[in-house]
Amino acid sequence: MTFSLAGRCARSGMFGCVVTTSSVAVGARCPYAAPGLGAVLTQHMTDPRLGPLGLEMLRLGYSAPQVLAGLVAVTPRSDWRQLGVIDAQGRTATFTGESNKPEKGDLCGQDCFALANIVRSATVPAAMVAAFEARPQDHIARRLLDALVAGHDAGSEFAPLIATALLVVDRYAFPHVDLRVDGDPDPIASLERLWAAYEPLAGLYDQRATDPDHVVRTHHTDTATPAERSDQ
């Protein structure tokens, strides 16, 4: 009862994941990404240990297909798992175990892959991939959200959605974007609103960590917004 997509922006080098489900706290269990390395999604009888393990394998130089094969090999009862990996070169690999419940499926696209289980239509992964591929000039967060909306429109889940997560990494150890919605009757719309509020500040928050003097010179003025003047 989850659908998700992970992708790479070939223009910026950013990686990101988006996921939604009818269970709370999906952002804490399913999406994993590291700058310059790639991203991993793990779902359906989710084993959160596989995300960090997949990223470590990418760090050691293994390709996405190699990482996926390793994850499937080491996880107990891999038939219950649904997994996907994308690496720094945009190579992708996906796995849907036999015990995943229908409708279920996975699909690799250009610089992306989509996973879905217990959804209303087997077309959900294809719709998500098509949406992500459609506008490569857009910010990767926008493309990921477009994919989420497309998956919802293609069938979504049988149970009401209540949780979503959007994770994007850029050049630094901390996420460029890490937004989550939980316990919400319309989590996709709420995530869209969160991104609209966060988008103009994402670069500023990166800059506060890497060049605080520049932030003080350029933003802490009488014309700065309350968010720009904040010390957070």
Coordinates of C-alpha atoms in Angstrom, one line a residue:
M1 CA 0.0 0.0 0.0
T2 CA 2.7 2.4 -1.0
F3 CA 3.9 4.1 -4.2
S4 CA 7.1 5.9 -4.7
L5 CA 9.7 7.2 -7.1
A6 CA 13.4 8.0 -6.9
G7 CA 15.3 9.9 -9.5
R8 CA 18.4 11.9 -10.5
C9 CA 18.6 15.4 -12.1
A10 CA 21.2 15.1 -14.8
R11 CA 21.5 18.9 -14.9
S12 CA 22.1 19.6 -11.2
G13 CA 23.4 16.2 -10.0
M14 CA 20.7 16.2 -7.2
F15 CA 19.0 12.9 -6.2
G16 CA 15.6 12.6 -4.6
C17 CA 12.8 10.4 -3.5
V18 CA 9.1 10.8 -3.0
V19 CA 6.7 8.3 -1.3
T20 CA 3.2 8.1 0.0
T21 CA 1.2 5.5 1.8
S22 CA -1.8 4.9 4.2
S23 CA 0.6 4.2 7.1
V24 CA 2.1 6.9 9.3
A25 CA 5.8 8.0 9.2
V26 CA 6.6 6.7 5.8
G27 CA 9.4 9.3 5.5
A28 CA 11.3 7.6 8.4
R29 CA 11.3 4.1 6.9
C30 CA 11.4 4.1 3.1
P31 CA 13.4 6.9 1.3
Y32 CA 17.2 7.1 1.5
A33 CA 19.6 9.3 -0.6
A34 CA 23.2 10.5 -0.4
P35 CA 24.8 13.4 -2.3
G36 CA 27.0 12.2 -5.2
L37 CA 26.0 8.5 -4.7
G38 CA 22.4 7.9 -5.4
A39 CA 19.1 6.8 -3.7
V40 CA 17.5 3.7 -2.4
L41 CA 13.8 3.0 -1.7
T42 CA 12.6 0.1 0.5
Q43 CA 9.0 -0.8 1.0
H44 CA 6.3 -3.5 1.5
M45 CA 7.1 -5.2 4.8
T46 CA 9.7 -2.5 4.9
D47 CA 13.2 -3.3 6.3
P48 CA 14.7 0.2 7.0
R49 CA 18.1 -1.4 7.4
L50 CA 18.4 -1.9 3.7
G51 CA 18.4 1.9 2.9
P52 CA 21.6 2.7 4.7
L53 CA 23.2 -0.6 3.6
G54 CA 22.4 0.2 -0.1
L55 CA 23.9 3.7 0.2
E56 CA 27.1 2.2 1.8
M57 CA 27.4 -0.2 -1.1
L58 CA 27.1 2.7 -3.5
R59 CA 29.8 4.5 -1.5
L60 CA 32.0 1.5 -2.1
G61 CA 31.6 1.8 -5.8
Y62 CA 29.0 -0.8 -6.6
S63 CA 26.5 -0.1 -9.4
A64 CA 22.8 0.0 -8.9
P65 CA 22.2 -3.5 -10.2
Q66 CA 25.0 -4.8 -8.0
V67 CA 23.6 -3.1 -5.0
L68 CA 20.1 -4.4 -5.6
A69 CA 21.4 -7.9 -6.0
G70 CA 23.3 -7.6 -2.7
L71 CA 20.3 -6.2 -0.9
V72 CA 18.0 -9.0 -2.1
A73 CA 20.6 -11.6 -1.1
V74 CA 21.1 -10.4 2.5
T75 CA 17.5 -9.6 3.4
P76 CA 15.5 -12.4 5.1
R77 CA 12.4 -13.3 3.2
S78 CA 13.2 -11.2 0.2
D79 CA 9.9 -12.3 -1.3
W80 CA 8.2 -9.7 1.0
R81 CA 10.4 -6.8 -0.1
Q82 CA 10.1 -4.2 -2.7
L83 CA 13.3 -2.3 -3.5
G84 CA 14.9 0.1 -5.9
V85 CA 18.3 1.7 -6.4
I86 CA 19.7 4.5 -8.6
D87 CA 23.4 5.3 -8.7
A88 CA 25.5 8.3 -9.6
Q89 CA 25.5 7.4 -13.3
G90 CA 21.7 7.2 -13.4
R91 CA 21.7 3.4 -13.6
T92 CA 18.7 1.9 -12.0
A93 CA 17.5 -1.5 -10.7
T94 CA 14.3 -2.6 -9.1
F95 CA 12.9 -5.7 -7.3
T96 CA 9.3 -6.8 -6.4
G97 CA 9.2 -10.0 -4.3
E98 CA 6.5 -12.6 -5.1
S99 CA 4.8 -12.1 -1.8
N100 CA 4.1 -8.4 -2.5
K101 CA 0.3 -8.0 -2.8
P102 CA -1.3 -6.7 -6.0
E103 CA -1.7 -4.5 -7.8
K104 CA 2.0 -4.3 -7.7
G105 CA 4.8 -3.3 -10.0
D106 CA 8.1 -1.5 -10.7
L107 CA 9.5 0.4 -13.6
C108 CA 12.8 2.0 -14.5
G109 CA 12.9 5.1 -16.6
Q110 CA 15.4 7.8 -17.7
D111 CA 17.3 8.6 -14.5
C112 CA 14.4 7.3 -12.3
F113 CA 12.5 4.3 -11.1
A114 CA 9.0 3.8 -9.5
L115 CA 7.6 1.2 -7.1
A116 CA 4.0 0.4 -6.2
N117 CA 2.2 -2.2 -4.1
I118 CA -1.4 -2.7 -3.1
V119 CA -2.5 0.0 -5.5
R120 CA -5.7 0.2 -7.6
S121 CA -3.9 0.0 -11.0
A122 CA -0.8 -1.6 -12.3
T123 CA -0.3 1.6 -14.4
V124 CA 0.8 3.6 -11.4
P125 CA 4.6 3.1 -11.9
A126 CA 4.4 4.0 -15.6
A127 CA 2.4 7.1 -14.9
M128 CA 4.9 8.2 -12.2
V129 CA 7.9 7.6 -14.5
A130 CA 6.3 9.5 -17.4
A131 CA 5.6 12.5 -15.2
F132 CA 9.1 12.6 -13.8
E133 CA 10.6 12.4 -17.3
A134 CA 8.3 15.1 -18.8
R135 CA 10.0 18.3 -17.6
P136 CA 13.8 17.7 -17.0
Q137 CA 14.4 21.4 -16.8
D138 CA 12.3 21.7 -13.6
H139 CA 13.8 21.4 -10.1
I140 CA 13.9 17.8 -9.1
A141 CA 11.6 18.3 -6.2
R142 CA 8.9 19.6 -8.5
R143 CA 9.4 16.6 -10.8
L144 CA 9.1 14.3 -7.9
L145 CA 5.9 15.9 -6.8
D146 CA 4.5 15.7 -10.3
A147 CA 5.3 12.0 -10.2
L148 CA 3.4 11.6 -6.9
V149 CA 0.4 13.4 -8.3
A150 CA 0.5 11.2 -11.4
G151 CA 0.6 8.0 -9.4
H152 CA -2.4 9.2 -7.4
D153 CA -4.3 10.1 -10.5
A154 CA -3.5 6.7 -12.1
G155 CA -5.1 4.8 -9.2
S156 CA -3.5 5.5 -5.9
E157 CA -4.2 3.1 -3.0
F158 CA -7.3 1.3 -1.8
A159 CA -6.9 2.8 1.7
P160 CA -6.9 6.6 2.3
L161 CA -3.4 8.1 2.1
I162 CA -2.2 9.8 5.3
A163 CA 1.5 10.2 4.9
T164 CA 4.0 11.5 2.3
A165 CA 7.7 12.4 2.2
L166 CA 10.0 14.3 -0.1
L167 CA 13.7 14.0 0.2
V168 CA 16.3 15.7 -2.0
V169 CA 20.1 15.8 -1.6
D170 CA 22.5 18.1 -3.3
R171 CA 26.2 18.6 -2.4
Y172 CA 26.2 18.5 1.4
A173 CA 25.9 15.8 4.0
F174 CA 22.5 17.3 5.1
P175 CA 19.4 17.1 2.8
H176 CA 18.6 20.0 0.5
V177 CA 14.9 19.2 1.1
D178 CA 13.4 16.9 3.7
L179 CA 9.7 17.5 4.0
R180 CA 7.2 15.1 5.6
V181 CA 3.4 15.0 6.1
D182 CA 1.8 12.6 8.6
G183 CA -1.7 11.9 9.7
D184 CA -3.2 14.2 7.1
P185 CA -6.4 13.4 5.1
D186 CA -4.9 14.9 1.9
P187 CA -1.1 14.5 2.4
I188 CA -0.2 15.1 -1.3
A189 CA -1.8 18.5 -1.3
S190 CA -0.2 19.3 2.0
L191 CA 3.2 18.3 0.7
E192 CA 2.7 20.5 -2.3
R193 CA 1.9 23.5 0.0
L194 CA 5.0 22.7 2.1
W195 CA 7.2 22.7 -1.0
A196 CA 5.7 26.0 -2.2
A197 CA 6.6 27.5 1.1
Y198 CA 10.1 25.9 1.3
E199 CA 11.3 26.3 -2.3
P200 CA 12.3 30.0 -2.0
L201 CA 14.2 29.3 1.2
A202 CA 16.0 26.0 0.3
G203 CA 19.1 27.6 -1.1
L204 CA 19.2 30.1 1.8
Y205 CA 19.2 27.3 4.4
D206 CA 22.1 25.6 2.5
Q207 CA 24.0 28.9 2.5
R208 CA 23.5 29.5 6.2
A209 CA 25.5 26.3 6.8
T210 CA 28.2 27.0 4.2
D211 CA 28.6 30.7 4.1
P212 CA 26.9 32.5 7.0
D213 CA 28.8 35.7 6.5
H214 CA 27.3 36.1 3.0
V215 CA 23.8 35.5 4.4
V216 CA 24.3 38.2 7.0
R217 CA 25.5 40.7 4.3
T218 CA 22.8 39.9 1.8
H219 CA 19.7 39.0 3.9
H220 CA 19.8 40.5 7.3
T221 CA 18.6 43.9 6.3
D222 CA 15.5 46.0 6.9
T223 CA 14.0 44.5 3.7
A224 CA 14.5 40.9 4.7
T225 CA 11.5 38.7 5.3
P226 CA 10.9 37.2 8.8
A227 CA 12.1 33.8 7.5
E228 CA 15.3 35.3 6.1
R229 CA 16.0 37.1 9.4
S230 CA 15.4 34.0 11.4
D231 CA 18.5 32.3 12.9
Q232 CA 17.2 28.8 12.3

